[in-house]
XYZ file of C-alpha atoms in Angstrom:
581
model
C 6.270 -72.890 17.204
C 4.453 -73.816 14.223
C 1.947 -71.694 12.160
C -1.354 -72.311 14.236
C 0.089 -71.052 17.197
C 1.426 -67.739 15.392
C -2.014 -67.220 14.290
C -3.891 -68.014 17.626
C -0.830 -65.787 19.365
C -2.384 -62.614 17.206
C -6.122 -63.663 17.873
C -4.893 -63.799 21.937
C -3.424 -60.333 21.433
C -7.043 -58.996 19.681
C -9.088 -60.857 22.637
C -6.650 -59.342 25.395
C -7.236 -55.835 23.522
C -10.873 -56.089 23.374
C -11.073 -57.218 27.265
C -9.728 -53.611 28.099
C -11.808 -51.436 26.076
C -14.509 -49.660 27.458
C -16.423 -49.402 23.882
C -16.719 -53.709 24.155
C -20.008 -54.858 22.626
C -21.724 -57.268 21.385
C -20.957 -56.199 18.124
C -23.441 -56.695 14.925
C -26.410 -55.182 15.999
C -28.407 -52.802 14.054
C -31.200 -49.868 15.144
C -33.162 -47.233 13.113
C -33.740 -45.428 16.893
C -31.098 -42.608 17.590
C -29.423 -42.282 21.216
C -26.558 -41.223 22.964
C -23.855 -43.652 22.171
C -26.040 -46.280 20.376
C -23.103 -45.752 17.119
C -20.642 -47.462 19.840
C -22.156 -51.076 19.721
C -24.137 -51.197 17.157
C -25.053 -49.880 13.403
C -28.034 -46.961 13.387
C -29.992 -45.872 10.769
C -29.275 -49.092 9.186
C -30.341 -49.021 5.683
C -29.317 -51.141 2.469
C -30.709 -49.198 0.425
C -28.746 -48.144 -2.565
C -27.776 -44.151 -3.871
C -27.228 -41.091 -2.060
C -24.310 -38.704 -1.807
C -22.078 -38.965 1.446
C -20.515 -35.286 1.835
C -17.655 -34.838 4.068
C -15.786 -32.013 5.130
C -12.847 -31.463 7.272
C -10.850 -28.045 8.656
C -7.587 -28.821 7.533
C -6.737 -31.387 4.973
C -4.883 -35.118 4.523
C -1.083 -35.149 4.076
C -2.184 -37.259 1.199
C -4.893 -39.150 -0.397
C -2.114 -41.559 -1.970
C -2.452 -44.739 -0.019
C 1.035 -45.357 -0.027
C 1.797 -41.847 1.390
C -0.348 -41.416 4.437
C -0.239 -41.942 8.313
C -3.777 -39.937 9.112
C -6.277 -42.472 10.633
C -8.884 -40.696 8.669
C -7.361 -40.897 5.427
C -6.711 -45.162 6.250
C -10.002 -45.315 6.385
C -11.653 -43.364 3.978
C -8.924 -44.832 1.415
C -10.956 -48.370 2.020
C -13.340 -47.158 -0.626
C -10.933 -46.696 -3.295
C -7.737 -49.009 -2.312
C -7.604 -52.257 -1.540
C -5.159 -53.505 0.875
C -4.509 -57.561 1.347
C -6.017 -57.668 4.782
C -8.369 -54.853 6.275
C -10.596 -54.388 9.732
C -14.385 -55.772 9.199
C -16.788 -52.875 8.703
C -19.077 -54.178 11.769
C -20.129 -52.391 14.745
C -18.596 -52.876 18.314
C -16.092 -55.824 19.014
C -16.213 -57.059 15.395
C -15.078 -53.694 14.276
C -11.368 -54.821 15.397
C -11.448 -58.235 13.519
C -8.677 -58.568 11.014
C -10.437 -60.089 7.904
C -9.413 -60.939 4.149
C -9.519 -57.924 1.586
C -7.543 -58.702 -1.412
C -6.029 -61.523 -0.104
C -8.206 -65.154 0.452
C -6.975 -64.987 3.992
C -4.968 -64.508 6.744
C -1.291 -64.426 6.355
C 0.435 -68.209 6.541
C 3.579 -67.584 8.966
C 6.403 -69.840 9.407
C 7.039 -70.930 12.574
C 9.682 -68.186 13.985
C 7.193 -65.741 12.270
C 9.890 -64.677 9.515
C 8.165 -65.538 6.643
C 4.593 -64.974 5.795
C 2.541 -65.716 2.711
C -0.296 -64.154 1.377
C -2.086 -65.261 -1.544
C -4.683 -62.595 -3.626
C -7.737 -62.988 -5.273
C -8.609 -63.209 -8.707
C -10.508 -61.322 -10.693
C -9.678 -58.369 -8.830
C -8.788 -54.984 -11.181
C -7.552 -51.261 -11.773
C -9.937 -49.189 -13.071
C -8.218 -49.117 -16.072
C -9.256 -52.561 -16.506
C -5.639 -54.175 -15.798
C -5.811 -57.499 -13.632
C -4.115 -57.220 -10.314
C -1.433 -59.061 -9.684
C 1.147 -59.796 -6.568
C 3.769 -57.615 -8.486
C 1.683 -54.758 -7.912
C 1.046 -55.188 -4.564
C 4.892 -55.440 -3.909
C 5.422 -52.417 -6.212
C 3.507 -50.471 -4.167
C 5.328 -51.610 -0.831
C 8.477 -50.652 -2.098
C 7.357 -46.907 -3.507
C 5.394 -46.186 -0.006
C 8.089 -47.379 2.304
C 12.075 -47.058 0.510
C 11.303 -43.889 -1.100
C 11.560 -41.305 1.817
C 12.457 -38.285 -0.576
C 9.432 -38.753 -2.321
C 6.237 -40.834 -0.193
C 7.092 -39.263 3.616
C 4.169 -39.623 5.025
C 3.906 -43.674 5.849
C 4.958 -45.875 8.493
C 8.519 -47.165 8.323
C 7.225 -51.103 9.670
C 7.921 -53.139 6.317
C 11.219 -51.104 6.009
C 12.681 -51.820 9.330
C 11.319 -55.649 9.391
C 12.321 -57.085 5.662
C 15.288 -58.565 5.135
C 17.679 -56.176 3.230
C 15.109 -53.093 3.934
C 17.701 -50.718 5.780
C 19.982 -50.950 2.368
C 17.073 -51.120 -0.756
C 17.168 -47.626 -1.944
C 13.911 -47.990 -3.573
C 12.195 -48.341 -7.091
C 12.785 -44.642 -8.259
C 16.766 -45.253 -7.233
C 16.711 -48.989 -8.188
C 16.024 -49.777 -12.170
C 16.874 -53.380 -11.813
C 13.754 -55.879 -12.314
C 13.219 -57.751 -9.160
C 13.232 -54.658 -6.830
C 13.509 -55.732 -3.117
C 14.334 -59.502 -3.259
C 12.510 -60.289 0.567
C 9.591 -59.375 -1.144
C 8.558 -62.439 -3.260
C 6.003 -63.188 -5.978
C 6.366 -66.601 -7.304
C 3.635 -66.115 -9.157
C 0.719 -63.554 -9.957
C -1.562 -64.621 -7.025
C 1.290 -64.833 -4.429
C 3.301 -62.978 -2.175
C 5.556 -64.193 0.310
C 7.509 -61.572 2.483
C 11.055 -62.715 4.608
C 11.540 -61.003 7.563
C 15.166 -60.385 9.500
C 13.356 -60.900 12.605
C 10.403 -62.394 13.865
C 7.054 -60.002 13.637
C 4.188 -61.560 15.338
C 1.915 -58.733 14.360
C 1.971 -58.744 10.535
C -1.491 -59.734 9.709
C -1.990 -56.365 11.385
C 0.721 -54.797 9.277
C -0.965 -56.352 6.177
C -3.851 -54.168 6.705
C -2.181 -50.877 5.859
C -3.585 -49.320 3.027
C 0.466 -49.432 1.890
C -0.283 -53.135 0.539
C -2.896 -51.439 -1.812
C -1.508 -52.530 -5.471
C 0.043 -49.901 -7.537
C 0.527 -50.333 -11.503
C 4.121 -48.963 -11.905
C 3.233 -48.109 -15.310
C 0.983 -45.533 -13.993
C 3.089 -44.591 -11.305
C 4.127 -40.451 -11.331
C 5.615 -40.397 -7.696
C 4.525 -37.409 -5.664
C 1.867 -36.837 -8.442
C 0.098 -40.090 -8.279
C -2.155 -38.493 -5.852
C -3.737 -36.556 -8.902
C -4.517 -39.826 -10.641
C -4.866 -42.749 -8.423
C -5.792 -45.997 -9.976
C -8.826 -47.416 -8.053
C -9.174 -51.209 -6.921
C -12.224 -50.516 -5.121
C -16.396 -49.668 -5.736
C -15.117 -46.007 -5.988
C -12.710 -44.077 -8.258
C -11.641 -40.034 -8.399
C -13.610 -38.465 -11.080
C -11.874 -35.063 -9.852
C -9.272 -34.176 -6.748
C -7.753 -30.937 -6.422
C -4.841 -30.160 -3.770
C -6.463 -28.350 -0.548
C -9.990 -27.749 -1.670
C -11.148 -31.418 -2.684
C -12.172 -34.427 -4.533
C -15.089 -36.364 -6.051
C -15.761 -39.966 -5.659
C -17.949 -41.728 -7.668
C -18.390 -45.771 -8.637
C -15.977 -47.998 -10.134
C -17.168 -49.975 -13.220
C -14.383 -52.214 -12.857
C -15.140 -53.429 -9.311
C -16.810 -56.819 -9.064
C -19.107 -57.538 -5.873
C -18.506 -61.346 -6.718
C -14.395 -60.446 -5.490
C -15.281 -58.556 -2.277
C -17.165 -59.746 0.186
C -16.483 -57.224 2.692
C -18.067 -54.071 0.936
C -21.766 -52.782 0.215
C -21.243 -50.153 -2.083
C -24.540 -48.201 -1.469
C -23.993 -44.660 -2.121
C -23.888 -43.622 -5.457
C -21.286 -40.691 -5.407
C -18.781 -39.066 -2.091
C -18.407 -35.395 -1.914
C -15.065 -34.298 -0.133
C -14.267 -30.321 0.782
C -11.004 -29.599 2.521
C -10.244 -26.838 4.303
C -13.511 -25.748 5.303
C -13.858 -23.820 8.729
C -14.463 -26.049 11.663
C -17.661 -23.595 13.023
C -19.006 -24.148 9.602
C -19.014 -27.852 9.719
C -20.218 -28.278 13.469
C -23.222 -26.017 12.136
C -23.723 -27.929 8.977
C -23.700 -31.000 11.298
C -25.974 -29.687 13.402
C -28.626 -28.122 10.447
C -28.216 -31.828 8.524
C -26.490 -30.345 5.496
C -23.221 -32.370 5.637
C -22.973 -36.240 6.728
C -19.565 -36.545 8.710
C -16.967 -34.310 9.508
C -14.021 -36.246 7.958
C -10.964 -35.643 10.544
C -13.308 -37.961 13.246
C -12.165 -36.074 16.061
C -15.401 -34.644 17.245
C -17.455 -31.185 17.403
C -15.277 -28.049 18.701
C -15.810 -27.184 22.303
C -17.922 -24.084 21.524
C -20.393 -26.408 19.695
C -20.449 -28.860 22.913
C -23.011 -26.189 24.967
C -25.014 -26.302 21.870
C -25.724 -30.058 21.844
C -25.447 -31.178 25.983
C -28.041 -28.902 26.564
C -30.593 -30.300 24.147
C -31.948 -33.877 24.635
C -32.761 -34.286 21.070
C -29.123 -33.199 19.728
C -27.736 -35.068 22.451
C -29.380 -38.071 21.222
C -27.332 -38.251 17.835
C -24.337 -37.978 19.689
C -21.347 -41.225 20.480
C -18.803 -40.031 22.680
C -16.309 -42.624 21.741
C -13.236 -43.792 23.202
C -10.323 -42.720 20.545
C -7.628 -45.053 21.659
C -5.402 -42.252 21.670
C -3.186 -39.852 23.815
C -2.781 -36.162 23.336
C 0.767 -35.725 24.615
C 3.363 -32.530 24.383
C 6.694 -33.946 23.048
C 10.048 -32.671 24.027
C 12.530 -32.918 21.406
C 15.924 -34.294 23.060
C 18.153 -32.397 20.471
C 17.284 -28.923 21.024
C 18.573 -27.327 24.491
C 17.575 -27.313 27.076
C 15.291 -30.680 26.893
C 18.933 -32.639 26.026
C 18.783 -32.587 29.860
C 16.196 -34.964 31.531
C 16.070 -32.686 34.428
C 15.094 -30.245 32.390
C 12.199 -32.194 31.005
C 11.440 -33.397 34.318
C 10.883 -29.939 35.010
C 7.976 -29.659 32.294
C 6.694 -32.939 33.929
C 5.913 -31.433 37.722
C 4.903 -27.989 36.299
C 2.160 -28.827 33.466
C -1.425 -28.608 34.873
C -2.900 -31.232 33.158
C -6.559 -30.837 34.957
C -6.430 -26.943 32.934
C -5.235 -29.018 29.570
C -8.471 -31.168 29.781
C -10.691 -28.104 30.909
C -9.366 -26.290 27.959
C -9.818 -28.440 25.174
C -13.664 -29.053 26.447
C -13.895 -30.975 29.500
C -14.723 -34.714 30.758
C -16.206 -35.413 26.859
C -13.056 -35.055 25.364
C -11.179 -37.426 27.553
C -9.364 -38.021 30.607
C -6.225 -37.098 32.565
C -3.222 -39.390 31.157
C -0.431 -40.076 33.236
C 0.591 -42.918 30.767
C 1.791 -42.931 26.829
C -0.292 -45.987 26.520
C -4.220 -45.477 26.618
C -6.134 -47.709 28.717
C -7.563 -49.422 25.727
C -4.679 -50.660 23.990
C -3.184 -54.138 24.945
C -0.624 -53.444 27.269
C -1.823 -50.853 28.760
C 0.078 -50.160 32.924
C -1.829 -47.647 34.660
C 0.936 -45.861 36.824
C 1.995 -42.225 37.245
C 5.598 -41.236 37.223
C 5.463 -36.969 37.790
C 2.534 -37.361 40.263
C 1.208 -33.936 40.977
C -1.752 -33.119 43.979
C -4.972 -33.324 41.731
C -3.051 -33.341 38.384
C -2.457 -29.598 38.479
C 1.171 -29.390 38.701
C 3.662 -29.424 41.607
C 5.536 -26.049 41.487
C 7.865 -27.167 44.221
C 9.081 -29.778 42.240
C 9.466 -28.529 39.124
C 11.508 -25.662 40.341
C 13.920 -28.748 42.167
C 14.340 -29.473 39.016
C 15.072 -26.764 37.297
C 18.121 -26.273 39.704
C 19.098 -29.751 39.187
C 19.146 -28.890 35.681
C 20.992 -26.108 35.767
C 18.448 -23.536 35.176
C 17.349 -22.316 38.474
C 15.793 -18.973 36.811
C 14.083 -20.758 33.888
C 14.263 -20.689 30.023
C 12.318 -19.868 26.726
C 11.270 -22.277 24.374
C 8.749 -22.843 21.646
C 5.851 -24.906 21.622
C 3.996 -26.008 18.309
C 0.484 -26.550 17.620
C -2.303 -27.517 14.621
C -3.793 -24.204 13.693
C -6.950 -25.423 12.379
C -7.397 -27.596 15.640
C -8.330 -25.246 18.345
C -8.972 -27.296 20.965
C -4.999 -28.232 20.787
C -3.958 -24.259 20.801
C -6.219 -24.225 23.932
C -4.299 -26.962 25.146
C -1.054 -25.178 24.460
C -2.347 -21.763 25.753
C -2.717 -23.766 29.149
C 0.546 -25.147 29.170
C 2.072 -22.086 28.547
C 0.098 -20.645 31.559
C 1.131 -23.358 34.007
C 4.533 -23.254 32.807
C 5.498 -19.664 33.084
C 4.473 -20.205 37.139
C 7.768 -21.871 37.491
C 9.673 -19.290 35.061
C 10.066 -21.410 32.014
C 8.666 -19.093 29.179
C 6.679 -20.658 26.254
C 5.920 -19.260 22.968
C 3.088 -20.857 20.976
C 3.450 -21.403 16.901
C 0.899 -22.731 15.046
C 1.375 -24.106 11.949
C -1.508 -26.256 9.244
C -2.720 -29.674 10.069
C -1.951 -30.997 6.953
C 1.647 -29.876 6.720
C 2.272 -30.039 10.388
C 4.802 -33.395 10.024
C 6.068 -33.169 6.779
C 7.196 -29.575 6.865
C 7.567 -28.739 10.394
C 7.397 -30.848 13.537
C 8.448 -33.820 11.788
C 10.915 -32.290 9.987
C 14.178 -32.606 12.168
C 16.036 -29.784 10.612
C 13.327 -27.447 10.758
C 13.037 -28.200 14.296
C 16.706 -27.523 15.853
C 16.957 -24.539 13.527
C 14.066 -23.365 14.864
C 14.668 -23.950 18.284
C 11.649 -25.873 18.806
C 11.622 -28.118 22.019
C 8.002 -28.943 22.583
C 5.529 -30.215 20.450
C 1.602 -31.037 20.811
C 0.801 -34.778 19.731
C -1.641 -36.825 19.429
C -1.474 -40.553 18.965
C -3.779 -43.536 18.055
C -2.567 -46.994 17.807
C -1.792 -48.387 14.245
C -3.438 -51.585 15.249
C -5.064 -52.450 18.937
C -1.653 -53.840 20.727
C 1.443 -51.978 22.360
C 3.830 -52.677 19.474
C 0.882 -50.879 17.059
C 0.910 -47.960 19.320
C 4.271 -47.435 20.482
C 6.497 -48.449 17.557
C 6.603 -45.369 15.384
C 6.345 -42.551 17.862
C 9.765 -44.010 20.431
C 11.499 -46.595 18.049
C 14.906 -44.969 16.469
C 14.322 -46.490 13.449
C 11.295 -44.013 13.403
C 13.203 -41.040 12.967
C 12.524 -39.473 9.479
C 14.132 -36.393 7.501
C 10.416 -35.366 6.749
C 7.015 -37.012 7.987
C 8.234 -38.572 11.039
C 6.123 -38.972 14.192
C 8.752 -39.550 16.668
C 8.454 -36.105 17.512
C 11.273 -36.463 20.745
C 13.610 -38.173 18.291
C 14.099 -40.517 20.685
C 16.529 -42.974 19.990
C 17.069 -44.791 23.462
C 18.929 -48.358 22.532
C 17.183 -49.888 25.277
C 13.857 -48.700 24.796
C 14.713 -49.840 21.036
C 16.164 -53.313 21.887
C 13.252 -53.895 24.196
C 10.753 -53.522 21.375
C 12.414 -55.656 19.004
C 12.507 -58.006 21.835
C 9.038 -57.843 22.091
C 7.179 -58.221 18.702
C 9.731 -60.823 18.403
C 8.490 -63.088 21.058
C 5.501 -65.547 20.112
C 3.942 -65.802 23.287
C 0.572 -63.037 23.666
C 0.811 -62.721 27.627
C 4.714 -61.716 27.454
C 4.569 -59.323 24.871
C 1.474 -57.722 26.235
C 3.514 -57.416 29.499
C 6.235 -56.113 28.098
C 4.359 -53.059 26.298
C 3.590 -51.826 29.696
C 7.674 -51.803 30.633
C 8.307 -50.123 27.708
C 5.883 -47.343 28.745
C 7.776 -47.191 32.008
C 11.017 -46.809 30.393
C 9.866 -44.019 28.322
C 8.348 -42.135 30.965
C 11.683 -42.864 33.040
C 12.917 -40.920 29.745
C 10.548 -37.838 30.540
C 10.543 -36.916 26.908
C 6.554 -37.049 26.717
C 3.956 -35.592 28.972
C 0.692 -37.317 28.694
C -2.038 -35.234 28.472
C -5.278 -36.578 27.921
C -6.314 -40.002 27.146
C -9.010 -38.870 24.272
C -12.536 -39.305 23.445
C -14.370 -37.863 20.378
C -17.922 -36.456 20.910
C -19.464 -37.145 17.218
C -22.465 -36.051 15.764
C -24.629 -37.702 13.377
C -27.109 -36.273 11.570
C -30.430 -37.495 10.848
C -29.727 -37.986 6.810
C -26.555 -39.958 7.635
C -27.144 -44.058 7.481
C -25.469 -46.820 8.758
C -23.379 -45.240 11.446
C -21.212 -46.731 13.598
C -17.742 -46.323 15.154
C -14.504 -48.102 14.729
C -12.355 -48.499 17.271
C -9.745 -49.886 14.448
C -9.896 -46.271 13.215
C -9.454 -44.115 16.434
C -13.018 -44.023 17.464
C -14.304 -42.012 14.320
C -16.848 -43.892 11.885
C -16.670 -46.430 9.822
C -16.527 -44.996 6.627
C -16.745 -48.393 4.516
C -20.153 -48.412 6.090
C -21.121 -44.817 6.290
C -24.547 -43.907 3.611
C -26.867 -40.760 2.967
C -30.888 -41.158 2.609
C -29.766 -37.703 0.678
C-alpha cells in the first residue's frame, strides 16, 4: 500500500467518525445571536477584535501544565496557546473542528507504505521564548522526556513508547547520557523528523497531535520542575504559575504570525485560578464575571434548575455531546473482582437509570451499555448485562454471586473525584443499588488532580488499599476506536503511577486484537474491529458503562468566539475562545 492510500485510510476513518456524531455540522459558520446549542455548529459572538482578558477557573486542578506530562483533555487544549505540537485539530466550529491540520510541521505526516515509518518536516522560523530557533532535536527531546521517563513525567499516554522501535528497552534521557537518545527517532537534519515504528500505526497523524511533540530545549529542561518554567513556542508565555492556586498568561514576543497560520492571538492576557469551588464558578458564570469554567465538563446539577427554567439563561447554553463514557472500573487484582462472576455480579445489580438521575438527568447524558460512545468510529450498540429498564436485575446478580462463591455478599471500596460531585452522586447510587443484593460499598473520595497519579492509578496504592471499584470517565484521544480504547484496556497501559487502565486489564487477546487492528490499513476493517473489541471487553465484565456523557456549558455574554470541539471532549475551543472584557 503506498503512501496516498495510508493518508486517505486516516481521512476514511475521520469521515466514518463524523457520519456518527450527533454534533455533525456544517462547520465554519459564525453568529453574534445567542441560542441553545448555536456553540455546537458554529462560532458565536464572533469577534476579531484584538485585547481582553480570558479568565478561567476550574474546582480541582491539572495533573500538570507541562505538555509532556498531561492526559487531561482540558489541559491538551488549553496547552495549544503556549505549546506547539507538529500536527494539531483546526480551531473551527462543527465538523471542521475534528480536521487534523499542520501546526509546527508543513504538513501531514509522509508514511511508508506498511505505515512504519513516517516523516514530518517543521517549519522555520519557529522559536522559544528565549529566542532559540526550534529545531527537530527538540521536538524528539521532548518525546523521549514525556514518554521513557515514567519515574518522573507520569501523567502522558504510553502510544510513542509502545509503537517505536526499541521503545520497551530506551530507559530515557534522564537514565541515558549518550548523544543520540532513542535511535527510531530520527533527525537528519534541523527541519526533519522521521519516526520507525515496530509495527504498523495507521493513526499517527493523530498521534502527532499530542501536545507530547511540543519541542523542549534540554538545556532548559528541570524534569518534574519544568512545569514552573515552561519555554513557550506559542502567542502566549507564563509570566507567573504557582502549584494549586494558578497561573498568568500573557503574549509571546517571540511568536511570529507569519509561522502559524492556525492561530489569532486576540486576547491580550489569560487569567487561570485553580481550585476554586465549583458553586462559585457556576455563579460567576451565571453573573458574567468569569469566561469559561476550565475542566469543560459543564454546570453542577444544582445550577441546572437555575438555567432550564429561564429562557434567557437557557439561551447561552450548548449541551454538547462529550464523546465520552462515565464507567465504574473493577480492578481484576484485588479480591473478589479476580472472579468474573463476581464482577458479573456488579453488572446485573447497578441501577444505571438512578446513576444518570443522580448526576443531573437526560442533560448530562445517556444510559451506556457500551465502553465505546456512540460517536466514536467503531462504535456497536449492544448490551451484554441487560437489566428491565436499566435499573438492575436483582435476580441475577444474586445468581451470580453464588456462582462466584459469595452467596451472602462482600465489602469493597469504591473511589471517586471529590471536587466532582456529580460523580460522588453517581457513586452514592451505586452504593445504594448495590447493597440490595448484599455487596457492601464504601465510598472514598480523593482530589481530581491527584486522583491517577497518587491513587487510582497507582497500582500499589490500590491492592493495599483494597480498592476494587473505581469511577471513570473516558474521552477518546482522537475520534476512532484505537484513540479511545487503547490506553484504558491495552496491557501495555498499565503504569506504576498515572495510568488510566484503571481494571489493569491485561487480556492477551483483547491486546493482540488491538495491535491487530491499528495495524491493518484498510478504514472499514479496523472500524469493525473496534466494535469486537468492545464485545470482548464487556465479555471481560471489568467495566460497567454508565453514562454516555454530555456537558451542559454556559457562556456568558462577555465571552467571544465560542464554540465547541468535539476533538476536545465537547468543551470549547480554547485556541478560539476571547473576552470583550
Amino acid at each position: 500500500m503506498n503512501t496516498r492510500k495510508v493518508t486517505s485510510a486516516l481521512a476514511l476513518a475521520m469521515a466514518m467518525a463524523l457520519g456518527v456524531s450527533a454534533c455533525g455540522g456544517s462547520g465554519g459558520s459564525k453568529s453574534s445571536a445567542g441560542k441553545k446549542d448555536q456553540a455546537l455548529t458554529s462560532i458565536v459572538n464572533a469577534s476579531d477584535k484584538k485585547g481582553g482578558t480570558v479568565t478561567l477557573d476550574h474546582s480541582s486542578g491539572p495533573d500538570s501544565l507541562d505538555p509532556g506530562n498531561t492526559y487531561y483533555g482540558w489541559v491538551q487544549n488549553f496547552s495549544r496557546l503556549y505549546a506547539r505540537s507538529l500536527l494539531t485539530f483546526k480551531p473551527a466550529a462543527g465538523k471542521d473542528g475534528l480536521t487534523v491540520v499542520p501546526d509546527l510541521a508543513t504538513g501531514l505526516g509522509t508514511a511508508s507504505a506498511d505505515a512504519k515509518t513516517w516523516t514530518y518536516h517543521l517549519r522555520t522560523g519557529v522559536k522559544f521564548e528565549d529566542g532559540t530557533p526550534v529545531t527537530s532535536k527538540d521536538v524528539k527531546y521532548a518525546i523521549e522526556r514525556s514518554n521513557f521517563a515514567p519515574d518522573v513525567m507520569a501523567n502522558g499516554p504510553t502510544y510513542f513508547k509502545a509503537y517505536l522501535e526499541g521503545g520497551d528497552k530506551y530507559q530515557g534521557p534522564y537514565k541515558d547520557k549518550s548523544p543520540t537518545g532513542l535511535a527510531s527517532i530520527e533527525t537528519p537534519d534541523n527541519q526533519t523528523i522521521v519516526f520507525h515504528l515496530a509495527k504498523p500505526f495507521a493513526d499517527f497523524d493523530y498521534l502527532a497531535t499530542f501536545s507530547q511533540t511540543a519541542p523542549v530545549e534540554q538545556s532548559k529542561d528541570t524534569g518534574a520542575t519544568y512545569v514552573q518554567h515552561i519555554q513557550s513556542t506559542g502567542p502566549y508565555k507564563f509570566a507567573s504559575y504557582s502549584e494549586g492556586k494558578g497561573a498568568t498568561l500573557v503574549r509571546n514576543p517571540q511568536w511570529d504570525k507569519a509561522t502559524d497560520p492556525i492561530r489569532t492571538a486576540l486576547p491580550d492576557k489569560y487569567v487561570l485560578r485553580f481550585n476554586v469551588n465549583q458553586r462559585t464558578i457556576d455563579n460567576d458564570l451565571l453573573a458574567d464575571n468569569l469566561t469559561v469554567d476550565m475542566a469543560g465538563t459543564g454546570v453542577a446539577a444544582e445550577t441546572q434548575s437555575k438555567i432550564l427554567g429561564n429562557p434567557k439563561r437557557l439561551a447561552s447554553t450548548d449541551d454538547a455531546i462529550a464523546g465520552a463514557t462515565s464507567y465504574m472500573a473493577l480492578n481484576l487484582n484485588v479480591k473478589p473482582f479476580d472472579n468474573v462472576n463476581c464482577r458479573k455480579a456488579v453488572q446485573y445489580a447497578v441501577d444505571k437509570e438512578s446513576v444518570v438521575n443522580a448526576e443531573g438527568g437526560a442533560v448530562k447524558g445517556d444510559v451506556a451499555t457500551t465502553l465505546l460512545p456512540p460517536s466514536v468510529n467503531g462504535y456497536t450498540k449492544f448490551d451484554q448485562y441487560a437489566t428491565p429498564g436499566n435499573k438492575g436485575d436483582v435476580a441475577k446478580a444474586k445468581a451470580a454471586l453464588v456462582a462466584c462463591g459469595q452467596p451472602n455478599g462482600f465489602t469493597t471500596t469504591l473511589t471517586a473525584r471529590t471536587d466532582r460531585q456529580t460523580e460522588v452522586d453517581g457513586a452514592t447510587a451505586i452504593q445504594a443499588a448495590l447493597k440490595k443484593v448484599g455487596i457492601n460499598v464504601k465510598i472514598q473520595t480523593f482530589p481530581a488532580d491527584k486522583y491517577f497519579s497518587n491513587y487510582a492509578g497507582v497500582p500499589d496504592y490500590v491492592h493495599s488499599h483494597d480498592i476494587g471499584m473505581m469511577m471513570m470517565a473516558w474521552g477518546a484521544d482522537w475520534p476512532t476506536g484505537y484513540g479511545f480504547l487503547d490506553q484504558i484496556i491495552d496491557g501495555s497501559a498499565i503504569k506504576p503511577s498515572g495510568g488510566n487502565n484503571l481494571m489493569e486489564l491485561n487480556d492477551p487477546a483483547i491486546n493482540n486484537a488491538l495491535a491487530a487492528a491499528i495495524a491493518n490499513t484498510d478504514a472499514a476493517a479496523r472500524t469493525k474491529a473496534w466494535g469486537d473489541i468492545d464485545k470482548m471487553v464487556m465479555a471481560n465484565a471489568s467495566v460497567v458503562p454508565l453514562i454516555y456523557r454530555k456537558n451542559l456549558l454556559y457562556r456568558p455574554a462577555s465571552a467571544t468566539n465560542v464554540t465547541v470541539t468535539q476533538a476536545y471532549l465537547g468543551m470549547y475551543d480554547y485556541l478560539l475562545l476571547g473576552s470583550s472584557k
